[in-house]
Amino acid sequence: MTRKEMILIVEDEDDIRELLHYHLTREGYRVIAVATGEEAIRVLPREKPDLIVLDLMLPGIDGFEVCRQVRRGMNGFDPVIIMLTARGEEIDVVTGLEIGADDYITKPFSPKVLIARIRARLRQSQAAPVGEDQILSMPDMQIDPRRHEVLIQGQKVDLTNSEFKILHFLARKPGWVFSRYQIVDAVHGTDYPVTERSIDVQIVSLRRKLGGCGIYIETVRGVGYRCKEPTEMPQAVLLAENF
Ligand code: CA
């Protein structure tokens, strides 16, 4: 039996904090729950949680500041951070992702969904990181970074350099949501400048070129884009006619 992961909950609303504590403990995680950012920062160096469920709107030091402090390399540990945000506050989500949060859940949420998300993120964070040159395979599609090639059902797809980089960037971390800015930052256009606005245009073009596999690239409204996780992909994709 391996050691169960430690989760820190930072949430000022008592009922939500207690609900989370109850469900996560029942899942077998070791759980610490605090109500303020100050307390979070105090317990972090000692407890070194594997994952933080972080409410953004807190009295005093808010969730953004907690996130910043953690990512500033506090004591050399690198937990997964899942933000809790209110519905309709996509700008908070974008800011949170850009300062280093890994994922978010919108309130009100179902504990089941949150637990599934926590499990997936912990699994991914413990898996060996995907190498820059590693071939990525998903149903009907292979991405070969060394050859800069994408194959759909064995057929080469003609992508621009930036389209390839966007696809590769997203596909290396399936399930992870990235803001447009993060994509721009990762891809910095080499053939022509990539801007936040041009990302949308390039994604449209990319999806069209990927035909049936275009559905692997998902728009997250108000936030950005993500590549679906393998479990969300159909085993065989019906190719669109325009491919
Ligand atoms: Ca709150």
GROMACS .gro file of C-alpha atoms and ligand atoms in nm:
model
  244
    1MET     CA    1   0.000   0.000   0.000
    2THR     CA    2   0.155   0.326  -0.106
    3ARG     CA    3   0.139   0.637   0.100
    4LYS     CA    4  -0.180   0.829   0.032
    5GLU     CA    5  -0.134   1.178  -0.101
    6MET     CA    6  -0.175   1.483   0.116
    7ILE     CA    7  -0.428   1.745   0.011
    8LEU     CA    8  -0.453   2.095   0.150
    9ILE     CA    9  -0.795   2.263   0.125
   10VAL     CA   10  -0.802   2.642   0.143
   11GLU     CA   11  -1.160   2.764   0.162
   12ASP     CA   12  -1.323   3.027   0.381
   13GLU     CA   13  -1.680   2.901   0.344
   14ASP     CA   14  -1.731   2.653   0.626
   15ASP     CA   15  -1.982   2.428   0.457
   16ILE     CA   16  -1.777   2.388   0.140
   17ARG     CA   17  -1.460   2.328   0.340
   18GLU     CA   18  -1.629   2.064   0.550
   19LEU     CA   19  -1.786   1.899   0.249
   20LEU     CA   20  -1.447   1.876   0.078
   21HIS     CA   21  -1.281   1.750   0.391
   22TYR     CA   22  -1.542   1.479   0.431
   23HIS     CA   23  -1.528   1.354   0.073
   24LEU     CA   24  -1.153   1.364   0.033
   25THR     CA   25  -1.092   1.190   0.365
   26ARG     CA   26  -1.338   0.923   0.263
   27GLU     CA   27  -1.135   0.872  -0.054
   28GLY     CA   28  -0.840   0.790   0.166
   29TYR     CA   29  -0.642   1.111   0.118
   30ARG     CA   30  -0.469   1.277   0.406
   31VAL     CA   31  -0.642   1.612   0.434
   32ILE     CA   32  -0.569   1.942   0.600
   33ALA     CA   33  -0.827   2.218   0.574
   34VAL     CA   34  -0.770   2.586   0.646
   35ALA     CA   35  -0.992   2.891   0.610
   36THR     CA   36  -0.746   3.165   0.513
   37GLY     CA   37  -0.454   3.232   0.285
   38GLU     CA   38  -0.241   3.325   0.586
   39GLU     CA   39  -0.298   2.985   0.743
   40ALA     CA   40  -0.227   2.815   0.411
   41ILE     CA   41   0.108   2.987   0.383
   42ARG     CA   42   0.187   2.898   0.741
   43VAL     CA   43   0.118   2.525   0.703
   44LEU     CA   44   0.262   2.482   0.354
   45PRO     CA   45   0.632   2.448   0.442
   46ARG     CA   46   0.560   2.196   0.711
   47GLU     CA   47   0.297   1.983   0.540
   48LYS     CA   48   0.419   2.001   0.179
   49PRO     CA   49   0.090   1.885   0.029
   50ASP     CA   50   0.083   1.700  -0.301
   51LEU     CA   51  -0.218   1.900  -0.411
   52ILE     CA   52  -0.392   2.220  -0.304
   53VAL     CA   53  -0.762   2.286  -0.354
   54LEU     CA   54  -0.751   2.663  -0.349
   55ASP     CA   55  -1.046   2.897  -0.325
   56LEU     CA   56  -0.954   3.222  -0.498
   57MET     CA   57  -1.175   3.462  -0.308
   58LEU     CA   58  -1.047   3.462   0.047
   59PRO     CA   59  -1.041   3.735   0.308
   60GLY     CA   60  -0.690   3.877   0.353
   61ILE     CA   61  -0.433   3.699   0.139
   62ASP     CA   62  -0.632   3.567  -0.153
   63GLY     CA   63  -0.591   3.252  -0.356
   64PHE     CA   64  -0.392   3.427  -0.627
   65GLU     CA   65  -0.130   3.533  -0.377
   66VAL     CA   66  -0.112   3.186  -0.226
   67CYS     CA   67  -0.065   3.045  -0.575
   68ARG     CA   68   0.208   3.298  -0.654
   69GLN     CA   69   0.395   3.220  -0.336
   70VAL     CA   70   0.381   2.848  -0.398
   71ARG     CA   71   0.504   2.887  -0.753
   72ARG     CA   72   0.779   3.123  -0.650
   73GLY     CA   73   0.947   2.804  -0.542
   74MET     CA   74   0.860   2.804  -0.176
   75ASN     CA   75   1.083   2.535  -0.024
   76GLY     CA   76   1.134   2.354  -0.350
   77PHE     CA   77   0.811   2.161  -0.360
   78ASP     CA   78   0.575   2.169  -0.648
   79PRO     CA   79   0.217   2.075  -0.565
   80VAL     CA   80  -0.070   2.050  -0.809
   81ILE     CA   81  -0.300   2.350  -0.762
   82ILE     CA   82  -0.671   2.325  -0.841
   83MET     CA   83  -0.854   2.656  -0.808
   84LEU     CA   84  -1.212   2.693  -0.692
   85THR     CA   85  -1.386   2.977  -0.870
   86ALA     CA   86  -1.734   3.120  -0.891
   87ARG     CA   87  -1.928   3.067  -1.210
   88GLY     CA   88  -1.886   3.344  -1.463
   89GLU     CA   89  -1.544   3.451  -1.341
   90GLU     CA   90  -1.341   3.327  -1.634
   91ILE     CA   91  -1.100   3.615  -1.602
   92ASP     CA   92  -1.002   3.477  -1.261
   93VAL     CA   93  -0.945   3.138  -1.414
   94VAL     CA   94  -0.724   3.286  -1.684
   95THR     CA   95  -0.522   3.482  -1.428
   96GLY     CA   96  -0.491   3.177  -1.207
   97LEU     CA   97  -0.366   2.956  -1.489
   98GLU     CA   98  -0.117   3.220  -1.592
   99ILE     CA   99   0.032   3.247  -1.245
  100GLY     CA  100   0.075   2.874  -1.224
  101ALA     CA  101  -0.244   2.698  -1.117
  102ASP     CA  102  -0.293   2.366  -1.295
  103ASP     CA  103  -0.668   2.342  -1.317
  104TYR     CA  104  -0.992   2.481  -1.185
  105ILE     CA  105  -1.338   2.378  -1.075
  106THR     CA  106  -1.635   2.611  -1.089
  107LYS     CA  107  -1.867   2.645  -0.790
  108PRO     CA  108  -2.113   2.495  -0.731
  109PHE     CA  109  -1.940   2.165  -0.809
  110SER     CA  110  -2.015   1.801  -0.755
  111PRO     CA  111  -1.772   1.630  -0.516
  112LYS     CA  112  -1.762   1.338  -0.758
  113VAL     CA  113  -1.633   1.559  -1.038
  114LEU     CA  114  -1.379   1.725  -0.813
  115ILE     CA  115  -1.249   1.391  -0.686
  116ALA     CA  116  -1.217   1.259  -1.040
  117ARG     CA  117  -1.025   1.573  -1.133
  118ILE     CA  118  -0.797   1.545  -0.831
  119ARG     CA  119  -0.725   1.182  -0.908
  120ALA     CA  120  -0.643   1.258  -1.271
  121ARG     CA  121  -0.415   1.549  -1.185
  122LEU     CA  122  -0.227   1.355  -0.920
  123ARG     CA  123  -0.182   1.064  -1.157
  124GLN     CA  124  -0.050   1.292  -1.429
  125SER     CA  125   0.180   1.482  -1.197
  126GLN     CA  126   0.337   1.157  -1.079
  127ALA     CA  127   0.377   1.009  -1.425
  128ALA     CA  128   0.705   1.060  -1.607
  129PRO     CA  129   0.688   1.388  -1.797
  130VAL     CA  130   0.630   1.353  -2.170
  131GLY     CA  131   0.960   1.415  -2.348
  132GLU     CA  132   0.992   1.693  -2.605
  133ASP     CA  133   1.069   1.437  -2.874
  134GLN     CA  134   0.830   1.167  -2.772
  135ILE     CA  135   0.575   1.051  -3.029
  136LEU     CA  136   0.223   1.112  -2.899
  137SER     CA  137  -0.041   0.859  -3.000
  138MET     CA  138  -0.414   0.890  -2.969
  139PRO     CA  139  -0.696   0.718  -3.154
  140ASP     CA  140  -0.636   0.771  -3.528
  141MET     CA  141  -0.369   1.037  -3.472
  142GLN     CA  142   0.007   1.037  -3.411
  143ILE     CA  143   0.219   1.342  -3.346
  144ASP     CA  144   0.589   1.306  -3.420
  145PRO     CA  145   0.781   1.608  -3.286
  146ARG     CA  146   1.115   1.507  -3.432
  147ARG     CA  147   0.979   1.495  -3.783
  148HIS     CA  148   0.730   1.774  -3.717
  149GLU     CA  149   0.470   1.542  -3.858
  150VAL     CA  150   0.110   1.461  -3.778
  151LEU     CA  151  -0.043   1.142  -3.912
  152ILE     CA  152  -0.414   1.081  -3.920
  153GLN     CA  153  -0.496   0.719  -3.993
  154GLY     CA  154  -0.145   0.694  -4.130
  155GLN     CA  155  -0.181   0.991  -4.365
  156LYS     CA  156   0.041   1.294  -4.325
  157VAL     CA  157  -0.140   1.619  -4.253
  158ASP     CA  158  -0.003   1.945  -4.385
  159LEU     CA  159   0.022   2.188  -4.093
  160THR     CA  160   0.198   2.520  -4.062
  161ASN     CA  161   0.481   2.536  -3.815
  162SER     CA  162   0.270   2.728  -3.563
  163GLU     CA  163  -0.026   2.495  -3.601
  164PHE     CA  164   0.201   2.202  -3.533
  165LYS     CA  165   0.346   2.368  -3.226
  166ILE     CA  166   0.004   2.456  -3.086
  167LEU     CA  167  -0.117   2.100  -3.133
  168HIS     CA  168   0.196   1.951  -2.982
  169PHE     CA  169   0.188   2.189  -2.687
  170LEU     CA  170  -0.173   2.103  -2.601
  171ALA     CA  171  -0.137   1.731  -2.667
  172ARG     CA  172   0.161   1.694  -2.435
  173LYS     CA  173  -0.063   1.772  -2.141
  174PRO     CA  174  -0.400   1.622  -2.224
  175GLY     CA  175  -0.680   1.749  -2.004
  176TRP     CA  176  -0.489   2.061  -1.903
  177VAL     CA  177  -0.652   2.393  -1.989
  178PHE     CA  178  -0.429   2.669  -2.125
  179SER     CA  179  -0.510   3.035  -2.174
  180ARG     CA  180  -0.439   3.196  -2.509
  181TYR     CA  181  -0.150   3.384  -2.357
  182GLN     CA  182   0.005   3.062  -2.229
  183ILE     CA  183  -0.024   2.910  -2.575
  184VAL     CA  184   0.134   3.217  -2.736
  185ASP     CA  185   0.411   3.208  -2.481
  186ALA     CA  186   0.484   2.842  -2.542
  187VAL     CA  187   0.464   2.856  -2.917
  188HIS     CA  188   0.612   3.196  -3.003
  189GLY     CA  189   0.550   3.195  -3.373
  190THR     CA  190   0.854   3.132  -3.580
  191ASP     CA  191   0.691   3.153  -3.921
  192TYR     CA  192   0.485   3.457  -3.833
  193PRO     CA  193   0.400   3.628  -3.507
  194VAL     CA  194   0.144   3.444  -3.299
  195THR     CA  195  -0.084   3.670  -3.101
  196GLU     CA  196  -0.365   3.590  -2.861
  197ARG     CA  197  -0.617   3.675  -3.129
  198SER     CA  198  -0.445   3.473  -3.396
  199ILE     CA  199  -0.460   3.165  -3.175
  200ASP     CA  200  -0.834   3.138  -3.239
  201VAL     CA  201  -0.784   3.157  -3.613
  202GLN     CA  202  -0.510   2.900  -3.604
  203ILE     CA  203  -0.713   2.663  -3.392
  204VAL     CA  204  -0.999   2.682  -3.642
  205SER     CA  205  -0.758   2.599  -3.921
  206LEU     CA  206  -0.591   2.325  -3.718
  207ARG     CA  207  -0.922   2.159  -3.638
  208ARG     CA  208  -1.026   2.168  -4.000
  209LYS     CA  209  -0.702   2.006  -4.109
  210LEU     CA  210  -0.734   1.737  -3.842
  211GLY     CA  211  -1.076   1.638  -3.978
  212GLY     CA  212  -1.251   1.399  -3.739
  213CYS     CA  213  -0.966   1.429  -3.490
  214GLY     CA  214  -1.032   1.804  -3.468
  215ILE     CA  215  -1.265   1.729  -3.179
  216TYR     CA  216  -0.961   1.645  -2.968
  217ILE     CA  217  -0.894   2.017  -2.939
  218GLU     CA  218  -1.158   2.161  -2.715
  219THR     CA  219  -1.254   2.525  -2.662
  220VAL     CA  220  -1.298   2.616  -2.297
  221ARG     CA  221  -1.526   2.915  -2.313
  222GLY     CA  222  -1.383   3.236  -2.176
  223VAL     CA  223  -1.063   3.059  -2.074
  224GLY     CA  224  -0.872   2.897  -2.359
  225TYR     CA  225  -0.812   2.554  -2.504
  226ARG     CA  226  -0.730   2.201  -2.403
  227CYS     CA  227  -0.660   1.868  -2.563
  228LYS     CA  228  -0.899   1.598  -2.450
  229GLU     CA  229  -0.772   1.320  -2.227
  230PRO     CA  230  -0.752   0.974  -2.384
  231THR     CA  231  -1.053   0.863  -2.179
  232GLU     CA  232  -1.260   1.134  -2.347
  233MET     CA  233  -1.161   1.029  -2.697
  234PRO     CA  234  -1.369   0.786  -2.897
  235GLN     CA  235  -1.178   0.474  -2.994
  236ALA     CA  236  -1.223   0.536  -3.363
  237VAL     CA  237  -1.307   0.875  -3.496
  238LEU     CA  238  -1.531   0.917  -3.798
  239LEU     CA  239  -1.338   1.138  -4.028
  240ALA     CA  240  -1.511   1.450  -4.142
  241GLU     CA  241  -1.581   1.472  -4.512
  242ASN     CA  242  -1.373   1.778  -4.575
  243PHE     CA  243  -1.061   1.597  -4.468
  244CA      CA  244  -1.440   3.230  -0.078
   0.00000   0.00000   0.00000
